[in-house]
PDB file of C-alpha atoms in Angstrom:
ATOM      1  CA  GLN A  19       9.812-105.637   3.425  1.00  0.00           C
ATOM      2  CA  GLN A  20      12.203-104.364   0.782  1.00  0.00           C
ATOM      3  CA  PRO A  21      15.920-105.017   1.252  1.00  0.00           C
ATOM      4  CA  VAL A  22      17.968-101.888   1.920  1.00  0.00           C
ATOM      5  CA  GLN A  23      20.666-100.868  -0.544  1.00  0.00           C
ATOM      6  CA  SER A  24      23.549 -98.456  -0.092  1.00  0.00           C
ATOM      7  CA  PRO A  25      24.788 -96.148  -1.385  1.00  0.00           C
ATOM      8  CA  GLN A  26      21.951 -94.594  -3.345  1.00  0.00           C
ATOM      9  CA  ALA A  27      24.324 -93.429  -6.024  1.00  0.00           C
ATOM     10  CA  VAL A  28      28.014 -93.570  -6.910  1.00  0.00           C
ATOM     11  CA  ILE A  29      30.091 -91.807  -9.542  1.00  0.00           C
ATOM     12  CA  LEU A  30      33.234 -93.534 -10.761  1.00  0.00           C
ATOM     13  CA  ARG A  31      35.952 -92.889 -13.249  1.00  0.00           C
ATOM     14  CA  GLU A  32      36.808 -95.700 -15.622  1.00  0.00           C
ATOM     15  CA  GLY A  33      39.067 -98.206 -13.910  1.00  0.00           C
ATOM     16  CA  GLU A  34      37.918 -97.419 -10.374  1.00  0.00           C
ATOM     17  CA  ASP A  35      36.258 -99.889  -8.022  1.00  0.00           C
ATOM     18  CA  ALA A  36      32.995 -99.656  -6.115  1.00  0.00           C
ATOM     19  CA  VAL A  37      30.965-101.695  -3.630  1.00  0.00           C
ATOM     20  CA  ILE A  38      27.198-101.823  -3.400  1.00  0.00           C
ATOM     21  CA  ASN A  39      25.612-103.247  -0.267  1.00  0.00           C
ATOM     22  CA  CYS A  40      22.303-104.954   0.286  1.00  0.00           C
ATOM     23  CA  SER A  41      20.865-105.902   3.673  1.00  0.00           C
ATOM     24  CA  SER A  42      17.705-107.524   4.929  1.00  0.00           C
ATOM     25  CA  SER A  43      15.934-107.539   8.247  1.00  0.00           C
ATOM     26  CA  LYS A  44      14.888-111.130   7.630  1.00  0.00           C
ATOM     27  CA  ALA A  45      16.844-114.348   7.181  1.00  0.00           C
ATOM     28  CA  LEU A  46      17.813-114.733   3.555  1.00  0.00           C
ATOM     29  CA  TYR A  47      17.648-117.772   1.351  1.00  0.00           C
ATOM     30  CA  SER A  48      19.150-116.220  -1.726  1.00  0.00           C
ATOM     31  CA  VAL A  49      20.138-112.885  -3.186  1.00  0.00           C
ATOM     32  CA  HIS A  50      19.763-111.787  -6.831  1.00  0.00           C
ATOM     33  CA  TRP A  51      21.603-108.932  -8.511  1.00  0.00           C
ATOM     34  CA  TYR A  52      20.292-107.103 -11.600  1.00  0.00           C
ATOM     35  CA  ARG A  53      21.385-104.102 -13.657  1.00  0.00           C
ATOM     36  CA  GLN A  54      19.001-101.780 -15.444  1.00  0.00           C
ATOM     37  CA  LYS A  55      19.954 -99.342 -18.174  1.00  0.00           C
ATOM     38  CA  HIS A  56      17.831 -96.252 -18.669  1.00  0.00           C
ATOM     39  CA  GLY A  57      14.536 -97.054 -20.398  1.00  0.00           C
ATOM     40  CA  GLU A  58      15.176-100.779 -20.401  1.00  0.00           C
ATOM     41  CA  ALA A  59      14.155-103.785 -18.337  1.00  0.00           C
ATOM     42  CA  PRO A  60      16.395-105.092 -15.540  1.00  0.00           C
ATOM     43  CA  VAL A  61      18.872-107.740 -16.631  1.00  0.00           C
ATOM     44  CA  PHE A  62      20.060-110.574 -14.446  1.00  0.00           C
ATOM     45  CA  LEU A  63      23.685-110.573 -13.246  1.00  0.00           C
ATOM     46  CA  MET A  64      23.927-113.356 -10.681  1.00  0.00           C
ATOM     47  CA  ILE A  65      22.318-115.312  -7.868  1.00  0.00           C
ATOM     48  CA  LEU A  66      23.960-116.079  -4.537  1.00  0.00           C
ATOM     49  CA  LEU A  67      22.720-118.888  -2.366  1.00  0.00           C
ATOM     50  CA  LYS A  68      23.078-119.272   1.373  1.00  0.00           C
ATOM     51  CA  GLY A  69      26.515-120.594   2.243  1.00  0.00           C
ATOM     52  CA  GLY A  70      28.605-117.524   1.425  1.00  0.00           C
ATOM     53  CA  GLU A  71      29.157-118.353  -2.230  1.00  0.00           C
ATOM     54  CA  GLN A  72      30.826-115.804  -4.418  1.00  0.00           C
ATOM     55  CA  LYS A  73      29.766-115.464  -7.999  1.00  0.00           C
ATOM     56  CA  GLY A  74      31.241-113.493 -10.848  1.00  0.00           C
ATOM     57  CA  HIS A  75      30.123-111.823 -14.020  1.00  0.00           C
ATOM     58  CA  GLU A  76      32.898-110.204 -16.083  1.00  0.00           C
ATOM     59  CA  LYS A  77      34.712-108.083 -13.475  1.00  0.00           C
ATOM     60  CA  ILE A  78      31.621-107.902 -11.293  1.00  0.00           C
ATOM     61  CA  SER A  79      31.502-110.233  -8.343  1.00  0.00           C
ATOM     62  CA  ALA A  80      29.401-110.583  -5.227  1.00  0.00           C
ATOM     63  CA  SER A  81      29.402-112.140  -1.813  1.00  0.00           C
ATOM     64  CA  PHE A  82      26.664-113.266   0.526  1.00  0.00           C
ATOM     65  CA  ASN A  83      26.903-113.350   4.292  1.00  0.00           C
ATOM     66  CA  GLU A  84      23.820-115.263   5.407  1.00  0.00           C
ATOM     67  CA  LYS A  85      24.555-114.744   9.102  1.00  0.00           C
ATOM     68  CA  LYS A  86      24.455-110.980   8.700  1.00  0.00           C
ATOM     69  CA  GLN A  87      21.710-111.147   6.049  1.00  0.00           C
ATOM     70  CA  GLN A  88      23.853-109.051   3.769  1.00  0.00           C
ATOM     71  CA  SER A  89      25.228-109.163   0.250  1.00  0.00           C
ATOM     72  CA  SER A  90      27.762-106.987  -1.487  1.00  0.00           C
ATOM     73  CA  LEU A  91      28.331-106.391  -5.186  1.00  0.00           C
ATOM     74  CA  TYR A  92      31.874-105.513  -6.275  1.00  0.00           C
ATOM     75  CA  LEU A  93      32.520-103.526  -9.425  1.00  0.00           C
ATOM     76  CA  THR A  94      36.196-103.951 -10.241  1.00  0.00           C
ATOM     77  CA  ALA A  95      38.102-101.853 -12.784  1.00  0.00           C
ATOM     78  CA  SER A  96      34.842-100.271 -13.871  1.00  0.00           C
ATOM     79  CA  GLN A  97      34.027 -99.805 -17.525  1.00  0.00           C
ATOM     80  CA  LEU A  98      31.677 -97.301 -19.151  1.00  0.00           C
ATOM     81  CA  SER A  99      29.269-100.157 -19.820  1.00  0.00           C
ATOM     82  CA  TYR A 100      28.838-100.661 -16.067  1.00  0.00           C
ATOM     83  CA  SER A 101      26.739 -97.512 -15.817  1.00  0.00           C
ATOM     84  CA  GLY A 102      23.166 -98.150 -14.804  1.00  0.00           C
ATOM     85  CA  THR A 103      21.036 -98.844 -11.773  1.00  0.00           C
ATOM     86  CA  TYR A 104      21.836-101.943  -9.771  1.00  0.00           C
ATOM     87  CA  PHE A 105      19.154-103.763  -7.824  1.00  0.00           C
ATOM     88  CA  CYS A 106      19.439-106.498  -5.278  1.00  0.00           C
ATOM     89  CA  GLY A 107      16.535-108.893  -4.935  1.00  0.00           C
ATOM     90  CA  THR A 108      16.006-111.172  -1.975  1.00  0.00           C
ATOM     91  CA  LEU A 109      14.179-114.349  -1.135  1.00  0.00           C
ATOM     92  CA  THR A 110      13.690-114.794   2.585  1.00  0.00           C
ATOM     93  CA  THR A 111      13.400-118.090   4.447  1.00  0.00           C
ATOM     94  CA  ASP A 112       9.846-117.315   5.539  1.00  0.00           C
ATOM     95  CA  SER A 113       8.553-116.787   2.033  1.00  0.00           C
ATOM     96  CA  TRP A 114       8.082-118.996  -1.006  1.00  0.00           C
ATOM     97  CA  GLY A 115       8.976-117.361  -4.271  1.00  0.00           C
ATOM     98  CA  LYS A 116       8.433-113.795  -2.997  1.00  0.00           C
ATOM     99  CA  LEU A 117      11.214-111.925  -4.805  1.00  0.00           C
ATOM    100  CA  GLN A 118      11.555-108.394  -3.442  1.00  0.00           C
ATOM    101  CA  PHE A 119      13.927-105.693  -4.654  1.00  0.00           C
ATOM    102  CA  GLY A 120      15.714-102.803  -3.045  1.00  0.00           C
ATOM    103  CA  ALA A 121      15.437 -99.168  -4.131  1.00  0.00           C
ATOM    104  CA  GLY A 122      18.499 -99.469  -6.362  1.00  0.00           C
ATOM    105  CA  THR A 123      21.951 -97.921  -6.620  1.00  0.00           C
ATOM    106  CA  GLN A 124      22.635 -95.618  -9.522  1.00  0.00           C
ATOM    107  CA  VAL A 125      26.146 -96.080 -10.900  1.00  0.00           C
ATOM    108  CA  VAL A 126      27.673 -93.564 -13.293  1.00  0.00           C
ATOM    109  CA  VAL A 127      31.044 -94.368 -14.828  1.00  0.00           C
ATOM    110  CA  THR A 128      32.784 -91.456 -16.490  1.00  0.00           C
ATOM    111  CA  PRO A 129      35.716 -91.484 -18.931  1.00  0.00           C
TER     112      PRO A 129
ATOM    113  CA  ASN B  10      11.408-117.639 -28.175  1.00  0.00           C
ATOM    114  CA  ALA B  11       9.632-114.430 -27.148  1.00  0.00           C
ATOM    115  CA  GLY B  12      10.428-114.633 -23.412  1.00  0.00           C
ATOM    116  CA  VAL B  13       8.179-112.328 -21.380  1.00  0.00           C
ATOM    117  CA  THR B  14       5.774-110.123 -23.293  1.00  0.00           C
ATOM    118  CA  GLN B  15       3.744-107.309 -21.765  1.00  0.00           C
ATOM    119  CA  THR B  16       0.700-105.755 -23.366  1.00  0.00           C
ATOM    120  CA  PRO B  17       0.202-102.825 -23.814  1.00  0.00           C
ATOM    121  CA  LYS B  18       3.501-100.928 -23.810  1.00  0.00           C
ATOM    122  CA  PHE B  19       1.915 -97.528 -23.182  1.00  0.00           C
ATOM    123  CA  ARG B  20      -1.458 -96.436 -21.907  1.00  0.00           C
ATOM    124  CA  VAL B  21      -3.129 -93.261 -20.710  1.00  0.00           C
ATOM    125  CA  LEU B  22      -6.158 -93.673 -18.470  1.00  0.00           C
ATOM    126  CA  LYS B  23      -8.574 -91.235 -16.968  1.00  0.00           C
ATOM    127  CA  THR B  24      -9.153 -91.367 -13.220  1.00  0.00           C
ATOM    128  CA  GLY B  25     -11.741 -93.988 -12.408  1.00  0.00           C
ATOM    129  CA  GLN B  26     -11.277 -96.036 -15.570  1.00  0.00           C
ATOM    130  CA  SER B  27     -10.337 -99.680 -15.418  1.00  0.00           C
ATOM    131  CA  MET B  28      -7.840-101.696 -17.410  1.00  0.00           C
ATOM    132  CA  THR B  29      -5.986-104.976 -17.493  1.00  0.00           C
ATOM    133  CA  LEU B  30      -2.290-105.458 -18.166  1.00  0.00           C
ATOM    134  CA  LEU B  31      -1.357-108.754 -19.704  1.00  0.00           C
ATOM    135  CA  CYS B  32       1.877-110.626 -19.109  1.00  0.00           C
ATOM    136  CA  ALA B  33       2.627-113.725 -21.163  1.00  0.00           C
ATOM    137  CA  GLN B  34       5.696-115.988 -20.910  1.00  0.00           C
ATOM    138  CA  ASP B  35       6.608-118.900 -23.115  1.00  0.00           C
ATOM    139  CA  MET B  36       9.311-120.470 -20.915  1.00  0.00           C
ATOM    140  CA  ASN B  37       7.002-122.656 -18.826  1.00  0.00           C
ATOM    141  CA  HIS B  38       7.997-120.767 -15.674  1.00  0.00           C
ATOM    142  CA  GLU B  39       6.195-121.443 -12.425  1.00  0.00           C
ATOM    143  CA  TYR B  40       6.751-118.062 -10.786  1.00  0.00           C
ATOM    144  CA  MET B  41       5.379-114.802 -12.121  1.00  0.00           C
ATOM    145  CA  TYR B  42       5.545-111.275 -10.686  1.00  0.00           C
ATOM    146  CA  TRP B  43       4.159-107.805 -11.133  1.00  0.00           C
ATOM    147  CA  TYR B  44       6.271-104.842 -10.017  1.00  0.00           C
ATOM    148  CA  ARG B  45       5.845-101.132 -10.262  1.00  0.00           C
ATOM    149  CA  GLN B  46       8.812 -98.797 -10.658  1.00  0.00           C
ATOM    150  CA  ASP B  47       8.722 -95.217  -9.494  1.00  0.00           C
ATOM    151  CA  PRO B  48      11.681 -92.812  -9.291  1.00  0.00           C
ATOM    152  CA  GLY B  49      13.729 -93.460  -6.164  1.00  0.00           C
ATOM    153  CA  MET B  50      11.516 -96.335  -5.059  1.00  0.00           C
ATOM    154  CA  GLY B  51      13.090 -99.197  -6.936  1.00  0.00           C
ATOM    155  CA  LEU B  52      10.990-102.173  -7.960  1.00  0.00           C
ATOM    156  CA  ARG B  53       8.088-102.704  -5.612  1.00  0.00           C
ATOM    157  CA  LEU B  54       6.257-106.018  -5.664  1.00  0.00           C
ATOM    158  CA  ILE B  55       2.524-105.712  -6.277  1.00  0.00           C
ATOM    159  CA  HIS B  56       1.399-109.334  -6.520  1.00  0.00           C
ATOM    160  CA  TYR B  57       3.037-112.597  -7.399  1.00  0.00           C
ATOM    161  CA  SER B  58       2.172-116.174  -8.252  1.00  0.00           C
ATOM    162  CA  VAL B  59       3.977-119.403  -7.489  1.00  0.00           C
ATOM    163  CA  GLY B  60       1.864-121.467  -9.867  1.00  0.00           C
ATOM    164  CA  GLU B  61      -1.228-121.692 -11.958  1.00  0.00           C
ATOM    165  CA  GLY B  62      -4.327-120.760 -10.002  1.00  0.00           C
ATOM    166  CA  THR B  63      -2.425-119.251  -7.049  1.00  0.00           C
ATOM    167  CA  THR B  64      -1.663-115.618  -6.302  1.00  0.00           C
ATOM    168  CA  ALA B  65      -0.330-113.725  -3.314  1.00  0.00           C
ATOM    169  CA  LYS B  66       0.027-110.109  -2.228  1.00  0.00           C
ATOM    170  CA  GLY B  67       3.295-108.238  -2.387  1.00  0.00           C
ATOM    171  CA  GLU B  68       4.290-104.975  -0.738  1.00  0.00           C
ATOM    172  CA  VAL B  69       1.880-102.628  -2.527  1.00  0.00           C
ATOM    173  CA  PRO B  70      -1.245-104.628  -3.519  1.00  0.00           C
ATOM    174  CA  ASP B  71      -3.927-102.024  -2.797  1.00  0.00           C
ATOM    175  CA  GLY B  72      -5.879-100.947  -5.865  1.00  0.00           C
ATOM    176  CA  TYR B  73      -4.757-103.929  -7.932  1.00  0.00           C
ATOM    177  CA  ASN B  74      -6.066-107.422  -8.566  1.00  0.00           C
ATOM    178  CA  VAL B  75      -4.439-110.317 -10.377  1.00  0.00           C
ATOM    179  CA  SER B  76      -5.333-113.651 -11.908  1.00  0.00           C
ATOM    180  CA  ARG B  77      -3.338-116.602 -13.127  1.00  0.00           C
ATOM    181  CA  LEU B  78      -5.806-118.883 -14.806  1.00  0.00           C
ATOM    182  CA  LYS B  79      -3.204-120.246 -17.218  1.00  0.00           C
ATOM    183  CA  LYS B  80       0.399-120.979 -16.346  1.00  0.00           C
ATOM    184  CA  GLN B  81       1.749-118.770 -19.114  1.00  0.00           C
ATOM    185  CA  ASN B  82      -0.375-115.680 -18.342  1.00  0.00           C
ATOM    186  CA  PHE B  83      -0.464-113.316 -15.391  1.00  0.00           C
ATOM    187  CA  LEU B  84      -3.001-110.488 -15.539  1.00  0.00           C
ATOM    188  CA  LEU B  85      -2.882-107.299 -13.509  1.00  0.00           C
ATOM    189  CA  GLY B  86      -6.113-105.372 -13.141  1.00  0.00           C
ATOM    190  CA  LEU B  87      -6.809-101.816 -12.064  1.00  0.00           C
ATOM    191  CA  GLU B  88     -10.486-101.527 -11.156  1.00  0.00           C
ATOM    192  CA  SER B  89     -10.616 -97.761 -10.663  1.00  0.00           C
ATOM    193  CA  ALA B  90      -7.399 -96.056 -11.732  1.00  0.00           C
ATOM    194  CA  ALA B  91      -5.976 -93.246  -9.610  1.00  0.00           C
ATOM    195  CA  PRO B  92      -3.166 -90.753 -10.428  1.00  0.00           C
ATOM    196  CA  SER B  93      -1.055 -92.475  -7.754  1.00  0.00           C
ATOM    197  CA  GLN B  94      -0.970 -95.525 -10.020  1.00  0.00           C
ATOM    198  CA  THR B  95       0.952 -93.651 -12.671  1.00  0.00           C
ATOM    199  CA  SER B  96       4.078 -95.749 -12.983  1.00  0.00           C
ATOM    200  CA  VAL B  97       6.099 -98.144 -15.095  1.00  0.00           C
ATOM    201  CA  TYR B  98       4.913-101.699 -14.562  1.00  0.00           C
ATOM    202  CA  PHE B  99       7.175-104.673 -15.047  1.00  0.00           C
ATOM    203  CA  CYS B 100       6.225-108.279 -15.234  1.00  0.00           C
ATOM    204  CA  ALA B 101       8.778-110.985 -14.537  1.00  0.00           C
ATOM    205  CA  SER B 102       8.882-114.760 -14.523  1.00  0.00           C
ATOM    206  CA  SER B 103      11.179-117.338 -13.064  1.00  0.00           C
ATOM    207  CA  TYR B 104      11.754-121.040 -13.093  1.00  0.00           C
ATOM    208  CA  ARG B 105      11.566-123.132  -9.928  1.00  0.00           C
ATOM    209  CA  ASN B 106      14.863-124.917  -9.594  1.00  0.00           C
ATOM    210  CA  GLY B 107      13.945-128.118  -7.786  1.00  0.00           C
ATOM    211  CA  ASP B 108      13.903-126.855  -4.224  1.00  0.00           C
ATOM    212  CA  LEU B 109      10.478-125.299  -3.712  1.00  0.00           C
ATOM    213  CA  ARG B 110      12.006-122.268  -2.044  1.00  0.00           C
ATOM    214  CA  LEU B 111      14.489-121.474  -4.728  1.00  0.00           C
ATOM    215  CA  ASN B 112      13.974-119.876  -8.037  1.00  0.00           C
ATOM    216  CA  THR B 113      16.443-119.027 -10.734  1.00  0.00           C
ATOM    217  CA  GLU B 114      16.995-115.760 -12.534  1.00  0.00           C
ATOM    218  CA  ALA B 115      13.965-113.623 -13.225  1.00  0.00           C
ATOM    219  CA  PHE B 116      13.257-112.611 -16.809  1.00  0.00           C
ATOM    220  CA  PHE B 117      11.584-109.246 -17.215  1.00  0.00           C
ATOM    221  CA  GLY B 118       9.202-107.939 -19.796  1.00  0.00           C
ATOM    222  CA  GLN B 119       9.889-104.583 -21.456  1.00  0.00           C
ATOM    223  CA  GLY B 120       7.501-102.714 -19.181  1.00  0.00           C
ATOM    224  CA  THR B 121       4.232-100.853 -19.497  1.00  0.00           C
ATOM    225  CA  ARG B 122       4.237 -97.112 -18.999  1.00  0.00           C
ATOM    226  CA  LEU B 123       0.879 -96.149 -17.502  1.00  0.00           C
ATOM    227  CA  THR B 124      -0.270 -92.583 -16.980  1.00  0.00           C
ATOM    228  CA  VAL B 125      -3.440 -91.821 -15.063  1.00  0.00           C
ATOM    229  CA  VAL B 126      -4.784 -88.301 -15.562  1.00  0.00           C
TER     230      VAL B 126
END
């Protein structure tokens, strides 16, 4: 079952912050975050492992709450280059290598 | 280092025709995946493989078959194409990082845009 992402879309002005959420109905082993620009392939941002680790990429960070089976991606002081569609991918504890993605969150950063 | 290469990049098929999409990776990755991407649906897993000679079904396997005879190649077959299979197909691969249940970042190919008329 695909993880559920929210919101579906967000429009930001440069410098504003945003949060993208990802939740699963199954126990999670790890969460991946990717960004896709229009017409391109998804590009890896970070992996979070069970244990609540926070990772960072530029001014993009994420958290992972394994008890709630949720992850959040934080876009801080957004830049125009942050525009794109963000996907979370999950590996559940009952699967082996089965990487499933959510429907994506479209982020538009305007000047 | 080419990474993940998908062949072909574009294809138009008539309903009922068959075709095979090829995914090749040169990173010695254990895991390989086929996804389809449709507007508003995100990346949906079709089939995946955790090693040479093994494949498993994803969320939307109907109408597709796969084979992984060599570690570096993962083939996706459409036996009788239908308009509902019009989509962008992405292949991805990933390295197994020690723990059998963990993999590292997935590297994606550039995608295959398939239209079935």
